[in-house]
XYZ file of C-alpha atoms in Angstrom:
620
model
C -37.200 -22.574 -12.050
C -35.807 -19.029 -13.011
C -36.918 -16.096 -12.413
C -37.647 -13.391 -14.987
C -35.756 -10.507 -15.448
C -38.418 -7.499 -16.046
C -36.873 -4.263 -17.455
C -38.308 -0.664 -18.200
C -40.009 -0.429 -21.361
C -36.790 0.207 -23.747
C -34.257 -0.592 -21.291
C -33.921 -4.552 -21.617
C -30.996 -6.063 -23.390
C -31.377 -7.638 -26.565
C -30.965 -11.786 -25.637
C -27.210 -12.708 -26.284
C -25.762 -9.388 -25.867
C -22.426 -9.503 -24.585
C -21.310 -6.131 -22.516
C -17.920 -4.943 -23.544
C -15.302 -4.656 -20.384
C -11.786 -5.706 -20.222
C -9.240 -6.672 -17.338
C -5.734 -4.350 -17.685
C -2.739 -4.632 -16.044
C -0.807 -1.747 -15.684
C 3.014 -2.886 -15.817
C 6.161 -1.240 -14.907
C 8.037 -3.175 -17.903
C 4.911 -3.978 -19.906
C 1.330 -4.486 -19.576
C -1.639 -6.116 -20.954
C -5.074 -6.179 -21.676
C -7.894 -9.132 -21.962
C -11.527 -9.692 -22.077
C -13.632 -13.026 -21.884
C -15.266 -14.263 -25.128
C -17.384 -17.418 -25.029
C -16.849 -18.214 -21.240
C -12.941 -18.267 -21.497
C -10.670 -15.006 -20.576
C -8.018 -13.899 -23.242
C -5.369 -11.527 -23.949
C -5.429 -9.319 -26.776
C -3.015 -8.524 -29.343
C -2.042 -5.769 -31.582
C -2.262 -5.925 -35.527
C 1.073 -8.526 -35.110
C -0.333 -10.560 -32.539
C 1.380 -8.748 -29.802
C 0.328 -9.781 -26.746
C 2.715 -7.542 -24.585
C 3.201 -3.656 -24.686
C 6.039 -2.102 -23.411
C 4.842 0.825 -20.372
C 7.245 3.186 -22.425
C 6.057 6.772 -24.034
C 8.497 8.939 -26.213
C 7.347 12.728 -26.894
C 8.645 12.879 -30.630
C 10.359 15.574 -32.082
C 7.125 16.185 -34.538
C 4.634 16.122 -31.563
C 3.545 12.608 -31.950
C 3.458 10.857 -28.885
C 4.832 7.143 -29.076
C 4.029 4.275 -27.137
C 4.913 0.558 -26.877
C 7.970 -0.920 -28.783
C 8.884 1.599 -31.115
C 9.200 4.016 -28.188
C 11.464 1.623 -26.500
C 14.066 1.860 -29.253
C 14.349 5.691 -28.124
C 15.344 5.070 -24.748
C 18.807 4.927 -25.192
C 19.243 7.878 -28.350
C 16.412 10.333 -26.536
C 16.349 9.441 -22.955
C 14.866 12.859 -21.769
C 11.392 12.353 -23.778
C 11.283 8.796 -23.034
C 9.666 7.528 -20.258
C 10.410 4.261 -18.752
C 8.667 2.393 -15.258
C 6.357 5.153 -14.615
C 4.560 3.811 -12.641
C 7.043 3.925 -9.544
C 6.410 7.787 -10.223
C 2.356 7.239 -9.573
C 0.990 8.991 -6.486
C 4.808 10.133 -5.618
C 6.222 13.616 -5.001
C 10.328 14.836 -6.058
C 11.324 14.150 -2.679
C 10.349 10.753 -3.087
C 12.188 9.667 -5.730
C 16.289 9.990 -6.482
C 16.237 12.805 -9.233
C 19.625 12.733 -9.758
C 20.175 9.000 -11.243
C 16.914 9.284 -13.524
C 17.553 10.831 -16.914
C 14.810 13.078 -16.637
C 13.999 16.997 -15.892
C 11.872 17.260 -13.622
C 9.453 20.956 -12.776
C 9.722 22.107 -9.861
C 5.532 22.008 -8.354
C 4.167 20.928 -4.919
C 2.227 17.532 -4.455
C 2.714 14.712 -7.244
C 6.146 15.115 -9.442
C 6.182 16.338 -13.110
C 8.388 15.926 -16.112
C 9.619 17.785 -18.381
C 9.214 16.835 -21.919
C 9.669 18.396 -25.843
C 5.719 17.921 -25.604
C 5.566 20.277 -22.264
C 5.231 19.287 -18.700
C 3.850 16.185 -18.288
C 2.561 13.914 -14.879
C 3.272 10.152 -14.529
C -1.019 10.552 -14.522
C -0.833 11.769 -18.504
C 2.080 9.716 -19.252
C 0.225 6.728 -17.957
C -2.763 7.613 -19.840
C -0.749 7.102 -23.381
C -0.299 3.675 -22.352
C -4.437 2.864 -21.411
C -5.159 4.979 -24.730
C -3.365 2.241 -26.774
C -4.635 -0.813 -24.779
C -8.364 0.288 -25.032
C -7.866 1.256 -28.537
C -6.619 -2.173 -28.840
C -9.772 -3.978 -27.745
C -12.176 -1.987 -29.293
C -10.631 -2.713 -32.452
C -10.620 -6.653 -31.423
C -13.949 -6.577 -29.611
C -15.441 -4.036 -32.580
C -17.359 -1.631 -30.035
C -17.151 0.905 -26.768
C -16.187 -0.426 -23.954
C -18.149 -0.221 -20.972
C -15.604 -0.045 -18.295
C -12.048 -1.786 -17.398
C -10.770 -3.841 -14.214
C -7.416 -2.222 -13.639
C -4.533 -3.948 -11.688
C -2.090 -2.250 -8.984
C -0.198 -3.781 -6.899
C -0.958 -5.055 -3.138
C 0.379 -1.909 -1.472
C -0.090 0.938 -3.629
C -1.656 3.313 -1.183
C -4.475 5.932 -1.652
C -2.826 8.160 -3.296
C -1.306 5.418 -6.186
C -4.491 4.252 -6.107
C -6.143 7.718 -6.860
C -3.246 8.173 -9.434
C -4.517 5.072 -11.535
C -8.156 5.701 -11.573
C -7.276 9.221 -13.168
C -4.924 7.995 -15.614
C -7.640 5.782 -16.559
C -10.135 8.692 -16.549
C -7.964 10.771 -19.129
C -7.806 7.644 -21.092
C -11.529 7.154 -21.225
C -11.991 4.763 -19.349
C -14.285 3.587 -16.945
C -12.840 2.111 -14.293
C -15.222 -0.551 -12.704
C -12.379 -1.808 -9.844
C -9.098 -1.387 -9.138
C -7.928 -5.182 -7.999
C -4.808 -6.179 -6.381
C -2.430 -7.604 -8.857
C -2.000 -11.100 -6.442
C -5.979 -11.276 -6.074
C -6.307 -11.075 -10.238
C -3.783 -13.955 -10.466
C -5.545 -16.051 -7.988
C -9.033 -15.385 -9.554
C -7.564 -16.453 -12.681
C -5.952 -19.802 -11.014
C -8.477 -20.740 -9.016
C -12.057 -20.440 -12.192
C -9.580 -21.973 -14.567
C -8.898 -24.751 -12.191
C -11.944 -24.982 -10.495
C -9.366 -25.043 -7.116
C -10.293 -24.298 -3.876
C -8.727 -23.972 -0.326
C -5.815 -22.052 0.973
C -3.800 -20.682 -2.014
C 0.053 -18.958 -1.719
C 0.665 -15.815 -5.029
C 4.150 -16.081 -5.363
C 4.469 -13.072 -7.245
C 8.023 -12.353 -8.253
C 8.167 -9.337 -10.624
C 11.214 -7.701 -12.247
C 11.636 -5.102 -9.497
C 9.845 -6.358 -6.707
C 8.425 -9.427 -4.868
C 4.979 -9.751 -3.290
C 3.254 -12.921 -1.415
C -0.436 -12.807 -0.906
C -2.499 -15.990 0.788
C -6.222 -16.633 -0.089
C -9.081 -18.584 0.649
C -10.871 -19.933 -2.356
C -14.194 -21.635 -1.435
C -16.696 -21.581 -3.591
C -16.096 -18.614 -5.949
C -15.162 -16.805 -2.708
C -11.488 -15.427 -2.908
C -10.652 -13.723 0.516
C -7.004 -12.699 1.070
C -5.695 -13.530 4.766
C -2.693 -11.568 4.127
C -0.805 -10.245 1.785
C 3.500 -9.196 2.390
C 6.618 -8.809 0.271
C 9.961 -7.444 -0.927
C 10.199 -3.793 -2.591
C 13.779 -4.088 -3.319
C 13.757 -7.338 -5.072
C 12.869 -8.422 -7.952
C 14.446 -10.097 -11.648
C 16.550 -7.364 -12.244
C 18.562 -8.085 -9.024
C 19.153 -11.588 -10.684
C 20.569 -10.033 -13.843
C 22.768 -7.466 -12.043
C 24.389 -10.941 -10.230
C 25.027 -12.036 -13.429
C 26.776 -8.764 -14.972
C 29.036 -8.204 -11.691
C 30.422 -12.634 -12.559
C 31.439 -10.476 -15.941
C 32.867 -7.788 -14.124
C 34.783 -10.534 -12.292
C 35.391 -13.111 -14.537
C 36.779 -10.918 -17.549
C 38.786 -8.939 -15.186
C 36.989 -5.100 -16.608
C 37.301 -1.908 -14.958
C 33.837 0.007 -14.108
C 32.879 0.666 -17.444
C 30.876 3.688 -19.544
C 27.195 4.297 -19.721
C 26.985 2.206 -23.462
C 29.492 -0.297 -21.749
C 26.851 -1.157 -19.013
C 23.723 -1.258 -20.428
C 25.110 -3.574 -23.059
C 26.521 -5.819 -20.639
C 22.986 -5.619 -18.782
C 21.250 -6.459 -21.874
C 23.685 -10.013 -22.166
C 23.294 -10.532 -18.285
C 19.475 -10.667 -18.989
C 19.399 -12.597 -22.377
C 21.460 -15.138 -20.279
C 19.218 -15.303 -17.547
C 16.225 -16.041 -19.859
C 18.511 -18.699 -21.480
C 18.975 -20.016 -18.708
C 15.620 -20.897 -17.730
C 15.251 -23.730 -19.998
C 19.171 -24.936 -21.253
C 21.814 -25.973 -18.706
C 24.443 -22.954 -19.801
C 24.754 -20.107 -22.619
C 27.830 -18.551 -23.990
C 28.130 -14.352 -23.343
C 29.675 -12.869 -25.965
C 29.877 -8.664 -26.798
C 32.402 -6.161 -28.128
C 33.063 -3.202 -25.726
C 34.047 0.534 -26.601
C 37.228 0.074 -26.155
C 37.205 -2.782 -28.866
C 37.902 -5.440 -25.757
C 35.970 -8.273 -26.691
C 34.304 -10.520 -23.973
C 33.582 -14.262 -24.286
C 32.658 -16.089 -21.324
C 30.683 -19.278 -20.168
C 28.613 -19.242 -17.623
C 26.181 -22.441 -16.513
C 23.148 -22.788 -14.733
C 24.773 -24.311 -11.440
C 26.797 -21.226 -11.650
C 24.071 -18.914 -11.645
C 22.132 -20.571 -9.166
C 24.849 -20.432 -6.941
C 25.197 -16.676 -7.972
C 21.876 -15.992 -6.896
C 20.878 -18.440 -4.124
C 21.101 -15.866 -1.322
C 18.111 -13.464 -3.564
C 16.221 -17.243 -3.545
C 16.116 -17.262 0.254
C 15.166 -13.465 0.465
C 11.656 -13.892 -0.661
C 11.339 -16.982 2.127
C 11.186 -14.012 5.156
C 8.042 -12.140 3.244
C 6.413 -15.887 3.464
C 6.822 -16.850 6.680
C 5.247 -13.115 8.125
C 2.380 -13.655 5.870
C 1.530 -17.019 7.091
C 2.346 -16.211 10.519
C -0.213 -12.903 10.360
C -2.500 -15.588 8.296
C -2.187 -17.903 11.431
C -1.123 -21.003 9.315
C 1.364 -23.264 8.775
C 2.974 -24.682 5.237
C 0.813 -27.655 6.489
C -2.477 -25.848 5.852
C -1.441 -24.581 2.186
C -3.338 -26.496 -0.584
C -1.005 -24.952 -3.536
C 1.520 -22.168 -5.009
C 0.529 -20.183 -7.776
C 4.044 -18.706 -9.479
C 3.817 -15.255 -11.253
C 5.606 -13.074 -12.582
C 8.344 -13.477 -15.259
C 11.173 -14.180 -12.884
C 9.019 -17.288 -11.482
C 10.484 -19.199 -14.229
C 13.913 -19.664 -13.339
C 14.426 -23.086 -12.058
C 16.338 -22.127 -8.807
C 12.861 -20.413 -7.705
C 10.468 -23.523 -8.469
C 13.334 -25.813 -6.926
C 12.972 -23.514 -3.521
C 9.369 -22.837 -3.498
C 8.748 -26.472 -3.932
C 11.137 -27.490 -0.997
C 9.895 -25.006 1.355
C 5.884 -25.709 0.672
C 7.020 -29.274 0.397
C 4.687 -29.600 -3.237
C 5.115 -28.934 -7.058
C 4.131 -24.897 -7.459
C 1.619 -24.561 -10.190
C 3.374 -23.308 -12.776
C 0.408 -24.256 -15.916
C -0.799 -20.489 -16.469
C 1.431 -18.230 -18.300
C 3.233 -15.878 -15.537
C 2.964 -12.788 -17.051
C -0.427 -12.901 -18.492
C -2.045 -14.394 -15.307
C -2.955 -11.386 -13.651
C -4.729 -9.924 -16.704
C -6.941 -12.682 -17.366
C -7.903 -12.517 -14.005
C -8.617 -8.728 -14.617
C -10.885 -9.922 -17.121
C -12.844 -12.120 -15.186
C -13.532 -9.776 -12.653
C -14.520 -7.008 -15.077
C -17.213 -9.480 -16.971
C -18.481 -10.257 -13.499
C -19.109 -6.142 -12.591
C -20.287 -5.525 -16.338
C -22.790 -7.742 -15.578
C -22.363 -10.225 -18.399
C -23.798 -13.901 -17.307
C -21.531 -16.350 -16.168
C -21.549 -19.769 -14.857
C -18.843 -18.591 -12.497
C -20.210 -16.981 -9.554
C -17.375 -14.475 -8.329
C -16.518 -12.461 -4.910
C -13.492 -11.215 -3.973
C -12.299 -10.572 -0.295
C -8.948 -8.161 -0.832
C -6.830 -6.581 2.032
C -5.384 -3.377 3.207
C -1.863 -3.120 3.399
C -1.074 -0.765 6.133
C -3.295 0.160 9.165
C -4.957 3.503 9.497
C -5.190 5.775 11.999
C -5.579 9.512 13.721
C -3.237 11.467 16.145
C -4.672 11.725 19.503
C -3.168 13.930 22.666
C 0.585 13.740 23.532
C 1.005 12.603 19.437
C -0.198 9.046 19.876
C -1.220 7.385 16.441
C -4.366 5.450 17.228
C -5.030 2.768 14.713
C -8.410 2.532 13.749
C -7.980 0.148 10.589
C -5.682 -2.295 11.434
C -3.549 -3.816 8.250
C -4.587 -6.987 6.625
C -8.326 -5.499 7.392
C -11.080 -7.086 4.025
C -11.889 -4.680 2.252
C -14.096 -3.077 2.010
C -14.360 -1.729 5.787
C -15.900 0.614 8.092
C -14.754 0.851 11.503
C -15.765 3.513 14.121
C -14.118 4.676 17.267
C -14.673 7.346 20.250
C -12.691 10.302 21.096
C -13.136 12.987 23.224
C -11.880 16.512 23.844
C -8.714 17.098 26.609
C -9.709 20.722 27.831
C -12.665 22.235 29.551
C -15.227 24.222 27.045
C -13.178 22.794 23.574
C -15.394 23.618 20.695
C -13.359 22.286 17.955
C -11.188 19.208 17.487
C -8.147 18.625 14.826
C -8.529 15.289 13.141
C -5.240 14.167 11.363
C -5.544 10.737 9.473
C -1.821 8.635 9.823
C -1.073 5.181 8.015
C 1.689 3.020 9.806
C 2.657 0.468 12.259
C 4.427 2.279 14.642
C 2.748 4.093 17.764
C 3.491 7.821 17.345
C 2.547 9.735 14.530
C 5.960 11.290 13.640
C 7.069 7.454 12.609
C 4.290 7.337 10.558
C 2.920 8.970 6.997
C 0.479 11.874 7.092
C -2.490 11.086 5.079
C -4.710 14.548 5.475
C -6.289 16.750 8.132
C -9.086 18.142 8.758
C -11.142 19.934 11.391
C -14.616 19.318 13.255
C -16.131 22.629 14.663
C -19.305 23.541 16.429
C -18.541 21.095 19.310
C -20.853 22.022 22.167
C -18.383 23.468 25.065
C -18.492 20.688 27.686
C -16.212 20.032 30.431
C -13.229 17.867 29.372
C -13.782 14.839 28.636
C -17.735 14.419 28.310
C -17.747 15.120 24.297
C -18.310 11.647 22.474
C -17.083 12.235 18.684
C -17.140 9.123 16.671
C -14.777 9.097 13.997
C -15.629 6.473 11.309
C -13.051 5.417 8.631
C -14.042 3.542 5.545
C -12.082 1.658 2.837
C -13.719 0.886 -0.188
C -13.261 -1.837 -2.498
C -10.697 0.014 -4.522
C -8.346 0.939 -1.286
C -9.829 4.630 -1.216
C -9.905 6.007 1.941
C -12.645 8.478 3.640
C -13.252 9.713 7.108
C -15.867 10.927 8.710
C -16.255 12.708 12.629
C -19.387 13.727 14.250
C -20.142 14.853 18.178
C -22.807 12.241 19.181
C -25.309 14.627 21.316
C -25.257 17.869 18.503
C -24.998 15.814 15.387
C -22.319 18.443 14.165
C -20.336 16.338 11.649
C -16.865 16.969 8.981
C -15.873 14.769 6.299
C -13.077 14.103 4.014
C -12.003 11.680 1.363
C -8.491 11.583 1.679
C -6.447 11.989 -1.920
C -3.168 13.446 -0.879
C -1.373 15.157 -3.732
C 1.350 11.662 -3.334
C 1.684 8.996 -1.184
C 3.536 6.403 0.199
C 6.220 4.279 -2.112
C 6.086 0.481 -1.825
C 9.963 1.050 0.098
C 8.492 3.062 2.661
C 5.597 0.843 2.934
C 8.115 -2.169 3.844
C 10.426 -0.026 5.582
C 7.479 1.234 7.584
C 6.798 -2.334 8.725
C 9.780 -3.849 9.070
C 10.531 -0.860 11.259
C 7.177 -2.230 13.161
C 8.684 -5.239 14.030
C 12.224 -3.946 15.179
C 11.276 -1.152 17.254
C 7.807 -3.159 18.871
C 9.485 -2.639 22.486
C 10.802 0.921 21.682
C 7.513 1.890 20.936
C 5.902 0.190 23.757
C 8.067 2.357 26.122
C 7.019 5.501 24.067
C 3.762 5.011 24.329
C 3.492 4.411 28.195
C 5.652 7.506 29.010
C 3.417 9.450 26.713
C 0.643 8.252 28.313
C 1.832 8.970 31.951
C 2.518 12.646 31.006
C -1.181 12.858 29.444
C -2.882 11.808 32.657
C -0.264 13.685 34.864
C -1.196 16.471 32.997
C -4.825 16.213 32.696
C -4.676 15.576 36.685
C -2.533 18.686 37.475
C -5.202 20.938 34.959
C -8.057 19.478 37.539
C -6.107 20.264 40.415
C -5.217 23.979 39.694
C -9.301 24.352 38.461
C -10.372 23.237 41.644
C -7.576 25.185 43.650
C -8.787 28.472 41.949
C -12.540 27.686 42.289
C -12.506 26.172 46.294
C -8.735 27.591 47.558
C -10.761 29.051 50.327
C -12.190 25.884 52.022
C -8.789 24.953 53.234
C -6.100 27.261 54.550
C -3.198 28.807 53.517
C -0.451 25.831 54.103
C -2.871 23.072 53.032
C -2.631 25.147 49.327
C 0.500 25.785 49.327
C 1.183 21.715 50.140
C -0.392 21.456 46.834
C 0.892 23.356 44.922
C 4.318 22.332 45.646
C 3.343 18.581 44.157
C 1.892 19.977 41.417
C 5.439 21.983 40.585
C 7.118 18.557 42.019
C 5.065 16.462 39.344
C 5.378 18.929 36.542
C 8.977 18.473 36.754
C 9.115 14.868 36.765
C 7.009 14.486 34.046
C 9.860 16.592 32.281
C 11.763 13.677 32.192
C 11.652 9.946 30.836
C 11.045 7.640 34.189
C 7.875 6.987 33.508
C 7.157 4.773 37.040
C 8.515 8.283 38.470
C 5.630 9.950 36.253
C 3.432 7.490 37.986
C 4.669 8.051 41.452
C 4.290 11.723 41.448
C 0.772 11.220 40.312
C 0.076 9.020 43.560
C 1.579 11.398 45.415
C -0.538 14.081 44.093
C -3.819 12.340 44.675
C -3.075 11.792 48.052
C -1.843 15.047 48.739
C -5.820 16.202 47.703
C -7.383 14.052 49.110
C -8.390 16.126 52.277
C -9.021 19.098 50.144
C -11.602 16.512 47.511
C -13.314 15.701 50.744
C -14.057 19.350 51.637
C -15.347 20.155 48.519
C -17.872 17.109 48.470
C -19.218 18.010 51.374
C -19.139 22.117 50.341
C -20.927 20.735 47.649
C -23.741 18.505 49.499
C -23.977 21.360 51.866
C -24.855 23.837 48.702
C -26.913 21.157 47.052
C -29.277 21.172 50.711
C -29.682 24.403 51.583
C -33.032 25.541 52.012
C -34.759 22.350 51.560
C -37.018 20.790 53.797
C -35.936 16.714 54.919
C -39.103 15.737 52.619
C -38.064 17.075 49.795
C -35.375 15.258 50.027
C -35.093 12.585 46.989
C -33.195 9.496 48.771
């Protein structure tokens, strides 16, 4: 029996109406957009059937602005109002980025970079915004009506500020934006309701500049991610630079010119496609010099060319399964995406490392779209026999700077989203009324190997002595991968908040770097931490010591003090060094040199506390 849907007078739907929404994916080379008609997801095309759109804008000479294929053919003849892969520019600053082997002029401004076109200055935010302009104009002329709203892809560890990036591209575009999804999560949401699969799943994403490996749980239209890892600095175009240094070699040519190499780029990647399905291909071009070049090359040659970037993308899979807990035993399949997943040296190594076929029967580089889709008829609330939630992950772990510049991880990586965690902190000096919160995102343990988020402050903190302040700082992720923070001091309610959108963000290299960096310096860190730590208490204990010296000096005499104070100058100077078991030591010694002068003062103190009272009024 079902139950009936009431609506306000006015408001109900009229029966059969379908709610407009679309999946996107936002590709460095190209991307895509698709909706689900009659139960099954699709990708849409352009008046030629199109399917794929090049992520390239050109600012014309006449004003017009460009996008898609006939923009890519004024890459080469107008490279400084063409604008190629912007998306590594999304959520990124100048200092981030190479400047000098880009073609581009870039404006000097604080926070995210800026380009200089014929057409004015112009963000990767606008210039992205061209590209959703034509891909929602695109389905509203195929779906004939306004879209409600649009699932947009990024990939697994875009941070908040990439993140941010997209959603206001999307907003300039006019577009709603009903989720941002993890590019691995789409793929495996479109795997798993076309195949009707569940258990443990590997993404084998393999992209043309970068490689990422995600593992979910499917169960019962459940799709959690256990973890999620990858490659920045590989990807297809790595196996077509292989190919044009065997040209190099083979034809015996000198470094050539600008034309010289992107021509013989262009043959090394035509013969890598060729490759894929035909056992070798002949290379054949004229260069400027009128040297013509005819080689041979196979496909045993060029997986033998390449078998060392094969094996690279085995490390990313091993940490995700060992952060997942599982073994190759416990995978139930492989889902291959990405265009480079089709060469045959990849399916060959997957398959003998998973020891299974990879699944291989949805089209690589629409996969992720049509997963998009899915997810965006689910949230536009369109009926579906499909009942959908998604599980994702956060990349990095998150964290604040405490005393002695400690990063405290609050959010620790690989974390569902979305998430809320909370954590206590108190103040380090006597009668603190205000406390600096700065928000981190890395492995490591102190916040100077790590990547300032934001800061901000929480005043009105009731002066206490140190230590007996409670402020509970809460940090939560939504489903999108946006951050906020919140603080507030537990007995006066005084709270600060922030939603943290830095003006750019971490790159997907620094991201990696950050945690393979993690892994190599684990007992470096270990060591930094504990010595910080020993000159935190040391000092906290030498602050109580000199506060109690100039409040009770008197109850002891003159040598007893001056005792004191020499292991309080004898401590201070240890903890000026790096032995931190010394650090410890001189602490030891300090507490025992007070301990006479503590026992005077509890009894000064007992003695105050009964004066003037009679034995029964005595509480015992």
């Amino acid at each position: 029996m079902a139950l009936l849907q009431i609506s306000e007078p006015g408001m109900s739907a009229a029966p059969h109406q379908h709610k407009l929404a679309v999946g996107i994916d936002l590709g460095t080379t190209n991307s895509l957009v698709a909706t689900v008609r009659s139960g099954l997801s699709h990708v849409l095309g352009d008046e030629h059937g199109h399917t794929l759109l090049p992520s390239v804008v050109h600012y014309a000479e006449n004003r017009m602005i460009v996008v898609g294929t006939e923009a890519q053919k004024k890459q080469n003849s107008d490279p400084h109002n063409t604008i190629v892969s912007v998306k590594r520019f999304m959520g990124r600053g100048i200092k981030d980025i190479d400047a000098t082997q880009l073609p581009y002029h870039f404006a000097e401004q604080a926070g995210m970079l800026q380009i200089e076109t014929r057409a004015g200055i112009k963000s990767p935010v606008e210039v992205s915004a061209e590209i959703l302009k034509v891909l929602k104009a695109r389905a509203e002329q195929a779906l004939g009506g306004a879209l409600i709203g649009a699932v947009i892809t990024v990939p697994a560890y875009f941070d908040d500020a990439q993140r941010q990036a997209t959603k206001d591209a999307a907003r300039l575009a006019g577009l709603n934006v009903l989720r941002l999804l993890n590019e691995p999560t789409a793929a495996a949401v479109a795997y798993g309701l076309d195949n009707a699969s569940e258990g443990v799943y590997v993404i084998y994403d393999l992209g043309g500049g970068t490689f990422d490996v995600s593992i979910l749980q499917l169960s019962k239209g459940v799709f959690e991610v256990l973890a999620t890892n990858g490659d920045s600095a590989l990807g297809g175009d790595d196996f077509d630079h292989r190919i044009y240094c065997w040209i190099l070699e083979t034809a015996k040519l000198s470094p050539r010119n600008a034309h010289d190499t992107r021509l013989l780029m262009s043959k090394s990647r035509e013969a890598k496609e060729w490759l894929t399905a035909h056992a070798e291909t002949q290379i054949s071009c004229l260069m400027s010099d009128g040297e013509f070049v005819n080689l041979t090359i196979s496909c045993e040659q060029f997986t033998a060319l390449t078998a060392n970037l094969v094996q690279k993308t085995i490390s990313p899979i091993r940490k995700a399964l060992r952060d997942a807990g599982l073994t190759i035993e416990n995978i139930d399949g492989v889902v291959m995406v990405g265009g480079a997943t089709r060469m045959p040296q990849i399916q060959q190594v997957v398959a003998e490392y998973f020891k299974q076929t990879p699944l291989t029967n949805l089209d690589p580089d629409k996969v992720v779209a049509l997963g998009a889709a899915i997810q965006a008829n689910v949230l536009a609330g369109n009926k579906s026999d499909d009942e959908l939630l998604l599980l994702d992950v956060i990349p990095l772990s998150l964290g604040l700077e405490t005393f002695g510049g400690l990063a405290e991880k609050v959010i620790h990586r690989n974390s569902t989203l979305p998430v809320a965690r909370a954590q206590e902190f108190t103040t380090y000096k006597d009668g603190q009324t205000a406390m600096s919160i700065h928000v981190v995102q890395g492995e490591r343990e102190l916040v100077s190997d790590c990547r300032s988020l934001a800061r901000f402050e929480l005043r009105g903190i009731p002066p206490m002595v140190a230590g007996a302040a409670r402020i509970r700082v809460t940090f939560t992720v939504d489903a999108d991968g946006l951050l906020s923070v919140s603080a507030r001091e537990i007995s006066s309610n005084v709270e600060a908040h922030i939603a943290v959108k830095p003006s750019y963000g971490l790159s997907e290299d620094e991201i990696t770097n950050m945690l393979k960096a993690s892994f190599n310096s684990a007992e470096a860190d270990k060591s930094a931490r504990m010595l910080t730590e020993a000159r935190v208490s040391a000092g906290a204990i030498i602050s109580a010591v000199n506060a109690a010296l100039e409040a009770d000096s008197a109850l002891i005499n003159k040598d007893q003090v001056s005792a004191i104070q020499d292991e309080i100058q004898r401590l201070a100077a240890i903890c000026a060094t790096d032995d931190t078991d010394a650090i410890h030591a001189g602490v030891e010694t300090l507490n025992h040199a007070t301990e006479e002068f503590a026992a005077v003062r509890m009894n000064a103190s007992v003695s105050r506390a009964l004066a003037g009272k009679a034995l029964d009024e005595i509480k015992l």
